[in-house]
XYZ file of C-alpha atoms in Angstrom:
390
model
C 57.170 32.949 185.541
C 56.589 29.826 183.472
C 58.013 26.895 185.496
C 60.092 24.677 182.699
C 59.334 21.584 184.501
C 61.247 18.869 183.919
C 60.383 14.859 182.791
C 59.513 13.211 186.285
C 59.781 15.134 190.058
C 60.770 12.633 192.683
C 59.417 13.901 196.078
C 61.637 12.361 198.508
C 65.171 11.898 198.391
C 65.422 8.646 199.295
C 66.411 4.535 198.810
C 62.870 4.840 196.107
C 63.566 8.163 195.422
C 67.218 7.881 193.876
C 66.936 4.532 192.264
C 63.380 5.098 190.563
C 65.307 8.611 189.515
C 68.550 6.750 188.090
C 66.955 4.609 185.518
C 64.021 7.498 184.875
C 67.495 9.237 184.096
C 69.334 6.371 182.393
C 66.130 4.228 180.370
C 63.763 7.303 179.423
C 66.655 9.393 178.938
C 64.350 12.214 181.424
C 65.062 15.095 183.365
C 64.232 14.029 187.038
C 63.614 16.850 189.910
C 63.989 15.626 193.400
C 62.475 17.164 195.609
C 63.257 16.684 199.767
C 62.413 18.587 202.163
C 65.346 17.281 205.150
C 68.324 18.984 204.016
C 70.671 16.171 203.351
C 69.785 13.559 200.209
C 69.774 9.445 201.883
C 66.488 8.996 203.485
C 66.361 6.959 206.533
C 70.438 5.757 205.266
C 71.684 8.702 205.902
C 75.318 8.528 207.507
C 77.861 11.659 208.609
C 80.974 11.096 210.000
C 81.737 12.183 214.155
C 84.419 14.395 213.952
C 85.393 13.375 217.907
C 85.572 9.246 217.136
C 85.554 9.335 212.884
C 82.959 6.780 213.492
C 79.927 6.661 210.792
C 77.089 7.830 212.513
C 73.711 6.080 211.381
C 71.944 10.043 211.675
C 67.860 6.895 211.986
C 69.393 3.585 213.466
C 71.238 1.263 212.336
C 71.715 -0.219 209.064
C 72.580 -2.783 207.649
C 72.835 -4.064 203.548
C 71.915 -8.081 203.099
C 69.687 -8.963 200.054
C 69.724 -12.580 197.978
C 68.388 -11.159 195.083
C 70.800 -11.043 192.083
C 69.516 -8.299 190.698
C 69.617 -5.434 193.831
C 73.031 -6.567 194.060
C 74.263 -6.091 190.912
C 72.066 -2.499 190.542
C 73.748 -1.511 194.009
C 77.463 -2.156 192.940
C 77.389 0.395 189.868
C 77.257 2.879 193.407
C 79.412 1.680 196.405
C 81.796 -1.142 196.462
C 80.764 -3.448 200.458
C 82.784 -4.905 203.330
C 82.632 -8.205 204.531
C 80.929 -6.608 207.891
C 79.143 -10.097 208.880
C 75.762 -8.065 211.122
C 75.955 -9.994 214.969
C 73.605 -9.312 217.484
C 74.476 -9.731 221.851
C 70.831 -9.883 224.560
C 71.809 -8.425 227.843
C 69.542 -10.603 229.588
C 69.627 -10.758 234.334
C 73.397 -9.108 234.292
C 75.076 -11.998 230.830
C 75.953 -11.345 227.081
C 73.778 -13.801 225.138
C 74.439 -14.104 221.503
C 71.182 -13.562 219.884
C 69.115 -15.119 217.275
C 68.712 -17.830 219.715
C 70.566 -20.656 218.162
C 72.785 -23.253 219.924
C 75.111 -21.567 221.310
C 71.837 -19.163 223.350
C 70.408 -22.355 224.216
C 73.331 -24.597 226.134
C 74.382 -20.834 227.368
C 71.471 -20.049 228.668
C 70.491 -23.298 230.578
C 73.532 -23.969 231.432
C 73.858 -27.572 229.034
C 75.718 -28.875 226.475
C 72.779 -30.448 224.294
C 72.722 -31.263 220.653
C 70.758 -30.045 218.097
C 68.223 -32.927 218.706
C 68.179 -32.716 222.596
C 67.886 -28.781 222.115
C 64.768 -29.721 219.811
C 63.046 -31.708 222.433
C 63.801 -29.703 225.469
C 62.668 -25.958 222.876
C 59.434 -28.855 221.795
C 58.561 -29.507 225.353
C 59.537 -25.919 227.412
C 56.168 -24.622 224.764
C 54.323 -27.519 225.728
C 50.381 -27.472 224.735
C 51.310 -23.938 222.124
C 53.829 -26.186 219.866
C 52.818 -26.424 216.722
C 50.684 -24.425 216.466
C 49.165 -21.468 215.261
C 48.623 -18.973 217.170
C 47.764 -15.551 216.895
C 49.074 -13.101 220.069
C 52.520 -12.734 219.997
C 52.979 -12.975 222.817
C 52.070 -17.173 222.734
C 53.274 -17.527 219.498
C 56.955 -16.608 220.246
C 56.982 -19.405 223.630
C 55.050 -21.708 220.414
C 57.963 -20.890 218.498
C 61.195 -21.199 221.007
C 60.225 -22.417 224.440
C 58.294 -19.978 227.259
C 61.885 -19.772 229.098
C 63.582 -18.823 226.120
C 60.901 -16.392 224.809
C 61.023 -14.159 228.627
C 63.979 -13.786 228.198
C 64.808 -12.524 225.411
C 62.260 -11.456 223.204
C 59.108 -10.909 226.307
C 59.934 -7.715 227.708
C 62.380 -6.433 225.017
C 59.332 -6.629 222.777
C 57.211 -4.539 224.874
C 59.846 -1.714 224.883
C 59.815 -1.419 221.661
C 56.032 -1.306 220.727
C 54.770 -0.040 224.511
C 52.641 -2.672 224.414
C 51.763 -5.937 226.145
C 52.530 -8.859 223.657
C 49.607 -10.761 224.246
C 47.562 -7.709 222.700
C 50.260 -7.260 219.967
C 49.087 -9.647 216.872
C 51.352 -12.576 216.000
C 52.373 -11.579 212.280
C 55.528 -9.070 213.965
C 57.648 -12.480 214.779
C 55.938 -15.262 212.241
C 59.804 -15.177 211.735
C 61.469 -15.779 214.883
C 64.383 -17.411 214.168
C 65.965 -20.281 216.685
C 69.139 -22.733 215.274
C 69.156 -25.294 217.172
C 74.025 -25.232 215.783
C 75.395 -21.991 216.522
C 75.736 -20.650 213.598
C 75.166 -16.673 215.224
C 74.512 -14.304 211.771
C 71.967 -11.873 212.206
C 71.549 -12.398 208.464
C 70.573 -15.626 206.371
C 70.883 -13.880 202.818
C 73.703 -14.874 199.751
C 75.357 -11.082 199.874
C 75.641 -8.705 202.888
C 78.178 -5.775 204.496
C 78.669 -2.283 204.526
C 79.466 1.079 201.695
C 83.020 0.801 201.512
C 83.049 4.857 201.977
C 79.167 5.092 204.211
C 76.152 5.600 202.697
C 75.951 9.554 201.818
C 78.786 8.690 199.921
C 76.572 5.191 197.503
C 73.523 7.726 197.471
C 75.679 10.536 195.729
C 76.564 8.565 192.801
C 72.945 7.299 192.603
C 72.253 11.355 191.760
C 75.235 12.265 190.230
C 73.804 11.775 186.480
C 73.947 15.497 185.030
C 69.938 15.098 184.167
C 68.755 14.472 188.219
C 68.894 17.242 189.600
C 68.429 17.406 193.858
C 66.385 20.341 195.674
C 66.696 20.008 199.129
C 64.513 21.861 202.196
C 61.963 22.028 200.119
C 58.340 21.348 201.132
C 56.130 19.222 198.267
C 52.726 20.864 199.890
C 54.431 24.235 200.559
C 52.456 25.701 197.863
C 53.935 28.875 196.899
C 57.111 26.735 195.106
C 57.418 25.737 191.598
C 57.701 22.365 192.575
C 54.105 21.312 194.718
C 51.627 19.070 194.862
C 48.702 21.759 193.793
C 51.651 23.596 191.197
C 52.433 19.794 190.165
C 49.082 18.241 188.724
C 47.410 21.534 187.623
C 51.020 20.685 185.196
C 50.524 17.984 184.749
C 53.059 16.983 185.877
C 54.118 13.234 186.581
C 55.771 12.706 190.312
C 56.343 9.719 193.022
C 55.573 9.871 195.767
C 57.128 8.628 199.002
C 56.372 10.384 201.733
C 53.244 9.416 204.223
C 50.283 8.160 202.025
C 47.862 10.226 204.195
C 49.382 13.753 205.197
C 49.441 13.712 201.104
C 45.653 13.244 201.036
C 45.646 15.689 204.048
C 44.251 12.994 206.396
C 41.565 12.889 204.726
C 40.571 10.031 206.633
C 42.558 9.409 209.617
C 46.626 9.165 210.610
C 47.700 6.236 209.864
C 49.528 4.889 213.174
C 53.387 4.809 213.075
C 56.555 3.696 215.916
C 58.984 6.365 216.390
C 62.326 5.618 217.730
C 64.653 8.423 220.215
C 68.296 8.335 220.331
C 70.702 9.355 223.425
C 73.758 9.422 222.639
C 76.538 8.778 225.046
C 80.480 9.103 224.714
C 82.966 7.160 226.489
C 86.320 8.033 227.103
C 87.922 4.349 225.563
C 88.283 3.165 222.370
C 85.581 0.186 222.399
C 82.348 0.317 225.844
C 80.650 -2.723 224.267
C 82.915 -4.407 221.817
C 80.573 -4.820 219.066
C 77.645 -3.115 216.792
C 74.681 -3.745 218.576
C 74.291 -4.385 222.315
C 70.344 -5.904 223.384
C 68.830 -4.728 226.549
C 66.421 -8.126 226.579
C 64.898 -7.297 230.534
C 62.720 -4.640 231.716
C 64.375 -2.637 233.832
C 66.460 -0.763 231.043
C 64.243 2.058 229.653
C 65.874 1.037 226.129
C 65.575 -1.483 224.002
C 69.212 -1.121 222.397
C 73.040 0.590 222.178
C 74.631 1.370 219.058
C 78.268 1.743 218.318
C 78.601 2.723 215.102
C 83.008 2.529 215.391
C 82.250 -1.216 215.191
C 80.290 -1.462 212.382
C 84.048 -0.495 209.859
C 87.032 -2.391 211.920
C 88.552 -2.036 208.182
C 88.521 1.726 209.475
C 89.856 1.532 212.673
C 93.482 3.367 212.275
C 91.577 6.116 210.933
C 89.083 6.140 214.102
C 90.425 7.642 218.244
C 91.724 5.044 219.500
C 90.403 6.868 222.880
C 87.331 7.910 222.571
C 83.843 6.832 221.613
C 80.376 6.955 221.214
C 77.230 5.593 221.790
C 73.310 6.005 220.891
C 70.676 4.465 223.454
C 67.316 3.940 220.660
C 64.284 4.859 223.144
C 60.425 3.024 221.357
C 57.476 4.810 221.498
C 54.312 5.547 219.475
C 54.683 8.668 216.270
C 53.312 11.727 216.567
C 52.660 14.314 213.618
C 55.714 15.988 213.171
C 57.615 12.937 214.172
C 59.974 10.018 212.068
C 57.589 7.282 210.860
C 59.807 4.615 211.453
C 58.007 1.395 211.814
C 54.305 1.453 210.797
C 51.866 -0.382 213.639
C 50.135 -2.953 211.455
C 46.701 -3.425 213.387
C 43.398 -4.400 211.595
C 41.816 -1.173 211.666
C 45.005 0.554 210.049
C 45.340 -1.950 207.907
C 41.637 -1.473 206.748
C 42.243 2.475 207.299
C 45.779 2.248 204.609
C 43.063 0.259 202.709
C 40.736 3.090 201.878
C 44.418 5.628 201.408
C 45.365 2.469 198.791
C 42.195 3.099 196.905
C 42.450 7.334 197.304
C 46.256 6.826 196.091
C 44.849 4.471 192.540
C 42.574 7.743 192.074
C 46.230 9.807 190.876
C 46.451 8.314 187.618
C 50.452 10.468 187.532
C 51.095 9.790 191.107
C 53.029 6.519 192.067
C 53.106 6.059 195.339
C 56.300 4.346 196.721
C 58.289 3.457 200.334
C 58.118 2.625 203.358
C 56.157 5.680 203.849
C 54.338 6.027 200.883
C 52.222 2.399 200.970
C 52.564 2.120 204.787
C 54.605 -0.888 204.956
C 57.865 -1.743 206.994
C 60.663 -2.834 204.153
C 64.508 -3.479 204.398
C 67.284 -1.033 202.514
C 66.981 -4.278 199.926
C 63.286 -4.375 199.790
C 62.748 -0.715 199.026
C 65.027 -0.443 196.603
C 63.844 -3.984 194.783
C 60.375 -2.034 194.421
C 61.185 1.134 193.349
C 63.312 -1.346 189.808
C 59.705 -3.330 189.451
C 57.650 0.517 190.121
C 59.931 2.181 186.669
C 59.851 -0.628 185.053
C 56.109 -1.119 185.236
C 54.568 2.295 185.762
C 56.958 4.591 186.069
C 58.190 3.586 181.998
C 55.445 3.980 180.975
C 54.644 7.069 181.735
C 57.390 8.544 180.679
C 57.493 7.062 177.094
C 53.470 8.466 176.492
């Protein structure tokens, strides 16, 4: 029986795929089929409610929306309202809790001082030593140049070594090129114009993006399963335009080799208390704690306190490691060898005239949520809309 193919097939129901699908339906009156191998929409932004505690669990780790792009902010507000949540992070070092990113409060607490901004700047420059004002190429020396050796070794060195399972002296400086240090008491993690969390959760937001009757979502569907109608081979044979948001090396059956990623494992811990850490995210900067940070989900949504269990809380401890095939890829490793390999895959991708590669996995880049949406809006306008107009 012949398949009645839609105007566009989107592989992956994450933010990139859903943004493209929504735009295609609305602006081009296109029929769109969105497929995903997972059993839920939303990609890594998917969340669900924990019945025991009343907390909204971010299944793939903490997701925090922030942007300075008016275009992106106005777009996402079409589908959800946002809370007034402002992200702040704390770090445990040597049995004491400090505010992050490094700011005047961190500096004065660490050195048991009451320095002015000018005095703190002078101290940091002195502690950076011969690296002050330089542009080192490895992470270790870059960190020292930015915040001085004592603060770097206390809050960055061991945390980063755990996160990457690599000596920071062997990591590229680009990982922390924008390591913030503030010579005031501002401990907001992000400095964007707009920030918040979706009032009724991430999944509701994503469901509204896909609510157009011209969009159909099929879950549990493998793009590489030749027995199903929306497979790679079937769509290519039918000439259907495809937006692909899966791993770019997987698309080409790893013909040139595997791109390397970091992944994250979570260990869930439940406590018989209403609040364990007193904050949503606690970093653990010391080498003797095996995980990098702990996430206490209830504390992302204090406005829901009345609906949460006052006697129970849930915490996820986060462990980082190199990804293998079958793991969830989170962070591209991006060594020079990986960049060179991706460039070769990018050449192959350019030869797929009816396929647009997007999102983190499809472009081997780490994006925050607002960046994914921005790139999806641009991709629709510049590449997908012209394909649908043919």
